[in-house]
Short mmCIF file of N, CA and C in Angstrom, two decimals:
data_model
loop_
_atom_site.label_atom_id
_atom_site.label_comp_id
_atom_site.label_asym_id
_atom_site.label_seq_id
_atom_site.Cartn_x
_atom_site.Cartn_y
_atom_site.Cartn_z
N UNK G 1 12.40 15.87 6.28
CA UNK G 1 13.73 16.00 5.74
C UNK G 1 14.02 14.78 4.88
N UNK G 2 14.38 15.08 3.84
CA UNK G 2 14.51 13.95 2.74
C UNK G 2 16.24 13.63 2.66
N UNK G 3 16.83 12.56 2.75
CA UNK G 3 17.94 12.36 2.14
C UNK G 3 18.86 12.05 0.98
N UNK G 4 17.63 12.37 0.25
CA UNK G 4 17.99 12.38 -1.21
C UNK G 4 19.08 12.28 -1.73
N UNK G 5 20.18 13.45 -1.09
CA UNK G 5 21.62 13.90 -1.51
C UNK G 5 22.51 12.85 -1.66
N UNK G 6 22.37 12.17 -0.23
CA UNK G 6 23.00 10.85 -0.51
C UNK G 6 22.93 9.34 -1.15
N UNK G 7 21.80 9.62 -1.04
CA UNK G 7 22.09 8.46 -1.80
C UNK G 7 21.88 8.41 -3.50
N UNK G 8 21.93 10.26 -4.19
CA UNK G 8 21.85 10.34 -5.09
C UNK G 8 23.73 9.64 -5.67
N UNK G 9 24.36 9.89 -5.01
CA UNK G 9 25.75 9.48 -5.19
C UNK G 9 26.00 7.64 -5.55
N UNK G 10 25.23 7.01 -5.40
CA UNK G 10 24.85 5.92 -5.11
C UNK G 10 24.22 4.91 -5.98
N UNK G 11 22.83 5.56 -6.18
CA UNK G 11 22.09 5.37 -7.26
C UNK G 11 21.68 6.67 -8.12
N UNK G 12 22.71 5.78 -9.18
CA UNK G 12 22.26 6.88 -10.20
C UNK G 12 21.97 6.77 -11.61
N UNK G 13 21.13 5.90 -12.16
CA UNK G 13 20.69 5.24 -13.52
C UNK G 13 19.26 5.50 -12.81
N UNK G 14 18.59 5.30 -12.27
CA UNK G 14 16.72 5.18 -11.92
C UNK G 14 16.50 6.09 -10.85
N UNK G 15 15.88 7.56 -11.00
CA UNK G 15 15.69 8.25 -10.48
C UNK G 15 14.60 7.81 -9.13
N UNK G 16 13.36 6.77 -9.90
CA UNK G 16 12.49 6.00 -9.08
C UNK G 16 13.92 5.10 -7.73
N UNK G 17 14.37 4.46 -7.75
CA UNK G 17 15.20 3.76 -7.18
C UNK G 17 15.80 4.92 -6.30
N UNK G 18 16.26 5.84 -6.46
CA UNK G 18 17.19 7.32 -5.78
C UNK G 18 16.16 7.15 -4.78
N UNK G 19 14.84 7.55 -5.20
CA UNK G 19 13.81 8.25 -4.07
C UNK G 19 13.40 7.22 -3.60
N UNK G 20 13.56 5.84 -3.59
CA UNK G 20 13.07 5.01 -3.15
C UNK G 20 14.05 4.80 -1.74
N UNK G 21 15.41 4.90 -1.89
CA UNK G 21 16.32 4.24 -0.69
C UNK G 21 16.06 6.05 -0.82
N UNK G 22 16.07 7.05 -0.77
CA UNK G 22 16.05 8.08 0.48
C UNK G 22 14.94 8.46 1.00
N UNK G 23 13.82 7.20 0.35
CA UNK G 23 12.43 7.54 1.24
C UNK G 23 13.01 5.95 2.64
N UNK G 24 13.75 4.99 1.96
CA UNK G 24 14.18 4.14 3.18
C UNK G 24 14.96 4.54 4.35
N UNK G 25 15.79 5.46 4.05
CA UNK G 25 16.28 5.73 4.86
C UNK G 25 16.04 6.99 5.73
N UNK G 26 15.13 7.82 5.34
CA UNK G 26 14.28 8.21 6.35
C UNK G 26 13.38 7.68 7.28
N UNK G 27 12.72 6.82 6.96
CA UNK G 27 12.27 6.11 6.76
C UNK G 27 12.76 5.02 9.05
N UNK G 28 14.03 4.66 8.21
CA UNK G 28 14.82 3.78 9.38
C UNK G 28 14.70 4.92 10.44
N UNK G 29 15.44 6.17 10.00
CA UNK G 29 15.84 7.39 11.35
C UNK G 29 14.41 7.29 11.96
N UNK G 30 13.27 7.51 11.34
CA UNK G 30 12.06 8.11 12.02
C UNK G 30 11.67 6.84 12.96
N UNK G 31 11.97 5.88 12.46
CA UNK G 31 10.90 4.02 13.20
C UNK G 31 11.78 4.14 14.39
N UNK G 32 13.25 4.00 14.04
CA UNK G 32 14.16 3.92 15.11
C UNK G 32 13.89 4.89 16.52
N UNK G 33 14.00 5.99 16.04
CA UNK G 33 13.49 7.55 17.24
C UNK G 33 12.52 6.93 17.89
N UNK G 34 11.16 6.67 16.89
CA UNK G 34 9.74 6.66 17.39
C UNK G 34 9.93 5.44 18.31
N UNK G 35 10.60 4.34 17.86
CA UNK G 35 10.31 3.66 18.41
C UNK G 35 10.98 3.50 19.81
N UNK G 36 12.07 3.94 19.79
CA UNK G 36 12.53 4.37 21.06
C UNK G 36 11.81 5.17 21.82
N UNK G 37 11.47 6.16 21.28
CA UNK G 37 10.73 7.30 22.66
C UNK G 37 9.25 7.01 22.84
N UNK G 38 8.28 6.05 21.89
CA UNK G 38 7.39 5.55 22.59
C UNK G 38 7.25 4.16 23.49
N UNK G 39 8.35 3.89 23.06
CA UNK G 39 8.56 2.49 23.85
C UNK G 39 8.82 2.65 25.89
N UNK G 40 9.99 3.87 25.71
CA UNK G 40 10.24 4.85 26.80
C UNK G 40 9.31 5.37 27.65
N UNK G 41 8.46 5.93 27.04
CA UNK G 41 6.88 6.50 27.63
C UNK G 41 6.19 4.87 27.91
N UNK G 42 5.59 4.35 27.34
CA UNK G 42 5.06 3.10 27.62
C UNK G 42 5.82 2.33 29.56
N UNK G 43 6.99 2.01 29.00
CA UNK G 43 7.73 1.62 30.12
C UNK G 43 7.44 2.70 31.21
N UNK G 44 7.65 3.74 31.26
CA UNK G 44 7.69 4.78 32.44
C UNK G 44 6.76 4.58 32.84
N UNK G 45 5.54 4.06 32.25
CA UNK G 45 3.77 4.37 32.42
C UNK G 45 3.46 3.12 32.80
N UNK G 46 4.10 1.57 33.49
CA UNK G 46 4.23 0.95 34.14
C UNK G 46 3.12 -0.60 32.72
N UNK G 47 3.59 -0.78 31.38
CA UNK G 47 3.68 -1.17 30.51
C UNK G 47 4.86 -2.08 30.19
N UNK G 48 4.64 -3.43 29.71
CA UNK G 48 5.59 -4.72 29.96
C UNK G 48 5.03 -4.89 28.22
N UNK G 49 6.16 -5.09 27.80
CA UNK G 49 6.00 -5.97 25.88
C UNK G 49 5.33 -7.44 26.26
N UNK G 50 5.96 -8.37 27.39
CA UNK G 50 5.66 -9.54 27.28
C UNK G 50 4.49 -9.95 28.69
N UNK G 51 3.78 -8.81 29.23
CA UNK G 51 2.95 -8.50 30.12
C UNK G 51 3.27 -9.00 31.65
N UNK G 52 4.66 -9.15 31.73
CA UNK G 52 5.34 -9.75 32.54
C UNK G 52 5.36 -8.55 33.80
N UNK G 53 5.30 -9.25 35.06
CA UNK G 53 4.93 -7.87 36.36
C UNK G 53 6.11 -7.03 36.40
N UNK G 54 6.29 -6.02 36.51
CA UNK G 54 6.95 -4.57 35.78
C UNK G 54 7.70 -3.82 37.55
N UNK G 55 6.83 -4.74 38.25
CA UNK G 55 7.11 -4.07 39.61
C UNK G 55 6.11 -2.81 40.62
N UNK G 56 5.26 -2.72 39.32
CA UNK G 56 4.35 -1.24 39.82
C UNK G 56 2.90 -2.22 39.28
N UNK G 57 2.43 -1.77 39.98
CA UNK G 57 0.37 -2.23 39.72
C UNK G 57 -0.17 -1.66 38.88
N UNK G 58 0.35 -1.38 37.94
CA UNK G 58 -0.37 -0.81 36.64
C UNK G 58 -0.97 0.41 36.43
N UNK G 59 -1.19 1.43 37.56
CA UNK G 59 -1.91 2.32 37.97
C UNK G 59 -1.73 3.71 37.12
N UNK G 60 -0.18 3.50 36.47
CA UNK G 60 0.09 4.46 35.58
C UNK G 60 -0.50 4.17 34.31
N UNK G 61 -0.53 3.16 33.71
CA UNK G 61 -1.17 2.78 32.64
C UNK G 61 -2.70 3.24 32.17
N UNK G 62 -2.71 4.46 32.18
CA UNK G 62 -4.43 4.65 32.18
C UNK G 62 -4.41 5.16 31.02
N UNK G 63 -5.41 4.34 30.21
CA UNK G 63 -5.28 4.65 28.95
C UNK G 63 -6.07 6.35 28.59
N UNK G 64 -7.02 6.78 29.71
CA UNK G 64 -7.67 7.80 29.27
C UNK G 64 -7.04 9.03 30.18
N UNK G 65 -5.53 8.86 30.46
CA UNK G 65 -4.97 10.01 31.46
C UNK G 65 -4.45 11.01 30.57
N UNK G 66 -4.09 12.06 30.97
CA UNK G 66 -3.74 13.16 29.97
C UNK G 66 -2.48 12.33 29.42
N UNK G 67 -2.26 13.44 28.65
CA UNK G 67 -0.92 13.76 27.32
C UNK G 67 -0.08 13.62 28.22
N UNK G 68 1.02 13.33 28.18
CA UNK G 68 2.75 13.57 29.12
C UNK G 68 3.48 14.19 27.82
N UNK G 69 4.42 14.94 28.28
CA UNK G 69 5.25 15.66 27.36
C UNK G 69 5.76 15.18 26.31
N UNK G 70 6.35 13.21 27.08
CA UNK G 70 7.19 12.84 25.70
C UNK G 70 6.19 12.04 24.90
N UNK G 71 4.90 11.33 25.63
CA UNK G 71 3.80 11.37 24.80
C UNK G 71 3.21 12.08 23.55
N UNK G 72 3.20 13.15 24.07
CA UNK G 72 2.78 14.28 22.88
C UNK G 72 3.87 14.45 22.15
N UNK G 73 5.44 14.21 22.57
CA UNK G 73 6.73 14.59 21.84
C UNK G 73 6.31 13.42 20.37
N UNK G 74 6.26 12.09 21.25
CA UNK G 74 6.28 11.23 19.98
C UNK G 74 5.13 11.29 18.78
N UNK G 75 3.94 11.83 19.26
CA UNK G 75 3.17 12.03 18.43
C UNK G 75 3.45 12.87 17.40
N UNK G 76 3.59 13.96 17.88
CA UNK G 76 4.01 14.86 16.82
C UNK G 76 4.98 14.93 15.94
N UNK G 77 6.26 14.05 16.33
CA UNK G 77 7.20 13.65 15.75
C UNK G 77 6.67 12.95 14.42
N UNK G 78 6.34 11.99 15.03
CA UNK G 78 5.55 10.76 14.00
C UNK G 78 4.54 11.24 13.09
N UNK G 79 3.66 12.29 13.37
CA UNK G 79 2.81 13.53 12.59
C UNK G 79 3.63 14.15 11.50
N UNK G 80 4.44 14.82 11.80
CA UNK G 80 5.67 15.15 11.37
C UNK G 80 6.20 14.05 9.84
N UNK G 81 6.36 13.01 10.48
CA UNK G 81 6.98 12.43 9.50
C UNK G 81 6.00 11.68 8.57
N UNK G 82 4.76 11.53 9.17
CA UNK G 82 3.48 10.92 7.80
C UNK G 82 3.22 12.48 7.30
N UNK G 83 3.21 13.00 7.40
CA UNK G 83 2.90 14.42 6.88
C UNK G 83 3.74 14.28 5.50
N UNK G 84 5.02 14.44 5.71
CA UNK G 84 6.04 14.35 4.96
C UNK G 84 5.74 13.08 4.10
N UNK G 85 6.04 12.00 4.55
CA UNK G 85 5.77 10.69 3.42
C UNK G 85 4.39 10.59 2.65
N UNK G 86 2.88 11.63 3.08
CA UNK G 86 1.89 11.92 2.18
C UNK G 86 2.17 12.59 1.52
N UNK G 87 3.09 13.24 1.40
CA UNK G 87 3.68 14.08 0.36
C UNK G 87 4.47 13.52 -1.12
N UNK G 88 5.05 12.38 -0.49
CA UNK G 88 6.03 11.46 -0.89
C UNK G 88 4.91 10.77 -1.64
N UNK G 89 4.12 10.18 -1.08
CA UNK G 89 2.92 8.89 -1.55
C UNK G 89 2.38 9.87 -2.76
N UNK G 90 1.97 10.92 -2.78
CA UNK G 90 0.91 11.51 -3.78
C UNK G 90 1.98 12.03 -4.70
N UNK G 91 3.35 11.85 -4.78
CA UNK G 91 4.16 12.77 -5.72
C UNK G 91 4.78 11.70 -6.46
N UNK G 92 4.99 10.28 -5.88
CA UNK G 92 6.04 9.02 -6.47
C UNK G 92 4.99 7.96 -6.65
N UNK G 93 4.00 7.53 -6.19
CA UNK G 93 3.22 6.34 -5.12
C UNK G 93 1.73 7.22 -5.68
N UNK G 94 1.10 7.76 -6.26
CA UNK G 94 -0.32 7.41 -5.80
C UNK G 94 -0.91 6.49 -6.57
N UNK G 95 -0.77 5.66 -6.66
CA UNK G 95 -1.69 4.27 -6.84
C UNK G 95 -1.45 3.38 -5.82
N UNK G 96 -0.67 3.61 -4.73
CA UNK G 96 -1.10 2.62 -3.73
C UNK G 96 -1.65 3.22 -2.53
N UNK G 97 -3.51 3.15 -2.68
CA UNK G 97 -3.96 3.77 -2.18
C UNK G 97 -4.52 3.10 -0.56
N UNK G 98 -4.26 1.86 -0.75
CA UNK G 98 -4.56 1.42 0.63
C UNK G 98 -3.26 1.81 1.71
N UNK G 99 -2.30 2.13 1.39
CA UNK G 99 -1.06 2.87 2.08
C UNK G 99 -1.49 4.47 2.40
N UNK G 100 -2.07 4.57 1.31
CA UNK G 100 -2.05 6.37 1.52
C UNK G 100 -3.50 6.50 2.26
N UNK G 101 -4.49 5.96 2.27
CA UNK G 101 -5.26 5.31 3.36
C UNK G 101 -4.92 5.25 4.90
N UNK G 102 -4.25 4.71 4.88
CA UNK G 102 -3.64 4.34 6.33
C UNK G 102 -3.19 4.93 6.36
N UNK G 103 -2.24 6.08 5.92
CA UNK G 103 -1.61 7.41 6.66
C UNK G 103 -2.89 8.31 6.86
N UNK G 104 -3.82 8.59 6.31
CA UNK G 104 -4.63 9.38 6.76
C UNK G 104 -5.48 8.68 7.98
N UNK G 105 -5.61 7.83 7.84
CA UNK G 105 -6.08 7.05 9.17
C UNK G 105 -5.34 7.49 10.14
N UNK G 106 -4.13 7.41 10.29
CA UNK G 106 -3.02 7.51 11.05
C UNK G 106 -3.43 8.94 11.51
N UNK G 107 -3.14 9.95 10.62
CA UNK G 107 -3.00 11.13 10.68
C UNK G 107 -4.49 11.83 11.55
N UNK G 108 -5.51 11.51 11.00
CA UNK G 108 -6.68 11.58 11.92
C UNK G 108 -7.01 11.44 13.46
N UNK G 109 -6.35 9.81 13.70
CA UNK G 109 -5.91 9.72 14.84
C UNK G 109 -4.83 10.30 15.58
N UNK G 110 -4.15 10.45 15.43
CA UNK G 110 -2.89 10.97 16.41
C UNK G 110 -3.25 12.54 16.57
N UNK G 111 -4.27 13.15 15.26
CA UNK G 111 -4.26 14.85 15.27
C UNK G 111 -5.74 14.83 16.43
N UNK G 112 -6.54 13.96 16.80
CA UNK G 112 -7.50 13.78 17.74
C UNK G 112 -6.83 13.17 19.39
N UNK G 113 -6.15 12.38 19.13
CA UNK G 113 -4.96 12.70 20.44
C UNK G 113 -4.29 13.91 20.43
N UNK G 114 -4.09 14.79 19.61
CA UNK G 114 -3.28 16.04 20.28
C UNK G 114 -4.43 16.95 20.69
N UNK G 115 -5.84 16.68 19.99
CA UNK G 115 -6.75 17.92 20.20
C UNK G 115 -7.39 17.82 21.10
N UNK G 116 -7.88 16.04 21.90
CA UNK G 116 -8.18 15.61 22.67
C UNK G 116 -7.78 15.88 24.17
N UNK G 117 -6.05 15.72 24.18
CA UNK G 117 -5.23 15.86 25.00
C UNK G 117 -4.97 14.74 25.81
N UNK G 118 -5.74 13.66 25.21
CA UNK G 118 -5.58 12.50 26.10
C UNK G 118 -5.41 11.39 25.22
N UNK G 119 -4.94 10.12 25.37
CA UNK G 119 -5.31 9.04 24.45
C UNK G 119 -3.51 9.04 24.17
N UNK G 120 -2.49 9.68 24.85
CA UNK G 120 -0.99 9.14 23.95
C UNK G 120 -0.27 8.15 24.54
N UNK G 121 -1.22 7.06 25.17
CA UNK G 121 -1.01 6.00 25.44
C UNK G 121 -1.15 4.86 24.41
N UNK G 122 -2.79 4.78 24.32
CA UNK G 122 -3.28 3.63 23.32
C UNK G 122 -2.65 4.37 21.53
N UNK G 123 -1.87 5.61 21.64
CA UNK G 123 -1.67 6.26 20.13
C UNK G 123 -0.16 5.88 20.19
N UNK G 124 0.64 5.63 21.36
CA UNK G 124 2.26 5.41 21.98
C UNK G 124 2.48 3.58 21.30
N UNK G 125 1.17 2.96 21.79
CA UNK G 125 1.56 1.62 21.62
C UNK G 125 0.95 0.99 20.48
N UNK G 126 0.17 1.69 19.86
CA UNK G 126 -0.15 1.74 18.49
C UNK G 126 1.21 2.01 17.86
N UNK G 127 2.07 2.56 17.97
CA UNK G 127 3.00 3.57 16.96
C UNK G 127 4.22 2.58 17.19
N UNK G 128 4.49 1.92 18.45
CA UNK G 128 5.78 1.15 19.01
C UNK G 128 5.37 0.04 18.28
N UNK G 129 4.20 -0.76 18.67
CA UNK G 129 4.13 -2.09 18.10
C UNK G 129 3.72 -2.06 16.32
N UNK G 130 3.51 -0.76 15.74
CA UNK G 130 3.56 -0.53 14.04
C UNK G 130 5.16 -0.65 14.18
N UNK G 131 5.46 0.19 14.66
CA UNK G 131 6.96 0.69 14.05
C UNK G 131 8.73 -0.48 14.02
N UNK G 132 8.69 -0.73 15.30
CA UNK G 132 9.64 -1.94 15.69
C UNK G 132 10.25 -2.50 14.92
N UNK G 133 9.34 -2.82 13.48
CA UNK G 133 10.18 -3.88 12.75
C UNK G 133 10.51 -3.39 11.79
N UNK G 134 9.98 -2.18 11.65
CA UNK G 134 10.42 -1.23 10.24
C UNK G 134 12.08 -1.11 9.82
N UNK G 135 13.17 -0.99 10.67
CA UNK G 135 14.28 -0.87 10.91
C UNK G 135 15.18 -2.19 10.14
N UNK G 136 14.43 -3.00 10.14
CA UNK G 136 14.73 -4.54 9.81
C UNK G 136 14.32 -4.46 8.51
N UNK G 137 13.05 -3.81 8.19
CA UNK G 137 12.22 -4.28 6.47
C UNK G 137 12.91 -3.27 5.73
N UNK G 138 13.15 -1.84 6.38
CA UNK G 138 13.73 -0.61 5.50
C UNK G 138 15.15 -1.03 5.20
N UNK G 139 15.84 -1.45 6.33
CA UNK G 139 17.66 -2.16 5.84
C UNK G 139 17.37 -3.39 4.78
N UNK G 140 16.57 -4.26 4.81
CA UNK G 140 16.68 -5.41 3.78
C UNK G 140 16.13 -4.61 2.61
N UNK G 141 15.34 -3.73 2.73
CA UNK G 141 14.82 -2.58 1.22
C UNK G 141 16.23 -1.63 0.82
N UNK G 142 17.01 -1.31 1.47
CA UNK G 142 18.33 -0.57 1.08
C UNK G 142 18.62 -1.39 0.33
N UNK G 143 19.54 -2.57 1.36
CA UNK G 143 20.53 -3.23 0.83
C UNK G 143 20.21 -3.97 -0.44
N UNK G 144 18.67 -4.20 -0.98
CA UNK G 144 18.27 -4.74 -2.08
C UNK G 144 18.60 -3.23 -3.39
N UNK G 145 18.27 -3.12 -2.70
CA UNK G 145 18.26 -1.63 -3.61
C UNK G 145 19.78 -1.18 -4.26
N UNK G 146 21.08 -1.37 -3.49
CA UNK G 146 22.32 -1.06 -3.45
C UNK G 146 22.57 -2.30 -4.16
N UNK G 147 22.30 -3.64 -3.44
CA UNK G 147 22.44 -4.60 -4.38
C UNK G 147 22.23 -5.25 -6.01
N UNK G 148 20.83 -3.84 -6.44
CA UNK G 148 20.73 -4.31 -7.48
C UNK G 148 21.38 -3.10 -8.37
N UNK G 149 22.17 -2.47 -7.61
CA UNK G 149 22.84 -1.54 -8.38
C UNK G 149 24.78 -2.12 -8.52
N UNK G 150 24.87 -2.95 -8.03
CA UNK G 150 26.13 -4.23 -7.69
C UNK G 150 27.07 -3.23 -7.11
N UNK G 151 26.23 -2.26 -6.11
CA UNK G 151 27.03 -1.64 -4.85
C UNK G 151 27.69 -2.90 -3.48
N UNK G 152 26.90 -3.89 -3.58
CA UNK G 152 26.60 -4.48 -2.38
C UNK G 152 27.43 -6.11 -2.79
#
């Protein structure tokens, strides 16, 4: 889902610039979700950010145990949304091919965790510790963006 609409209201002299803050701000919604609901799974699965004792012996943490529901939820979500932004990369973006690289990397992996049925652990904390700071780099990419339109 693209948000184009809005922020066509916004920016409107550089069509490049339009698709740029409504590829950001998709962009924020998707890091934010993901990063919440794999962070969620991680924690449930007896997983500490600062490896600090959690209260449980780690026993859930198995990196080679099946899929869990919201495991597989976040994957596919996140599938979902590189799907969409390779779309984006090859239509606005293809010359930056070490990006469009790494989504297919991406995409390879996570589609071998769903076919696998196992692995949405080490694919959960792959995706939390990518994603986290995106929320932070995509708002300072808006507000530059609004700013150089002397919205801001």
């Amino acid at each position: 889902m693209r948000l184009d609409a809005f922020p066509a209201c916004f920016v409107q002299q550089d069509t490049k610039r339009r698709d740029m803050l409504g590829s950001c701000i998709c962009s924020v919604v998707h890091c934010t979700v993901v990063t919440v609901l794999t962070y969620e799974e991680l924690c449930g699965r007896d997983w500490t950010l600062l490896g600090f004792y959690s209260g449980g012996n780690g026993a859930k943490f198995d990196l080679g145990s099946p899929n869990s529901a919201t495991g597989t939820a976040a994957i596919i979500y996140c599938t979902g949304f590189m799907l969409a932004d390779q779309i984006f990369m090859y239509i606005w973006c293809p010359w930056e091919k070490l990006f469009i690289l790494h989504h297919w990397a991406t995409l390879l992996y996570m589609g071998a965790v769903l076919w696998l049925g196992t692995g949405d652990l080490s694919c959960c904390l792959c995706i939390c510790l990518g994603e986290v700071t995106n929320p932070i780099n995509n708002t300072m990419a808006i507000s530059d963006l609004l700013h150089s339109e002397g919205l801001l």
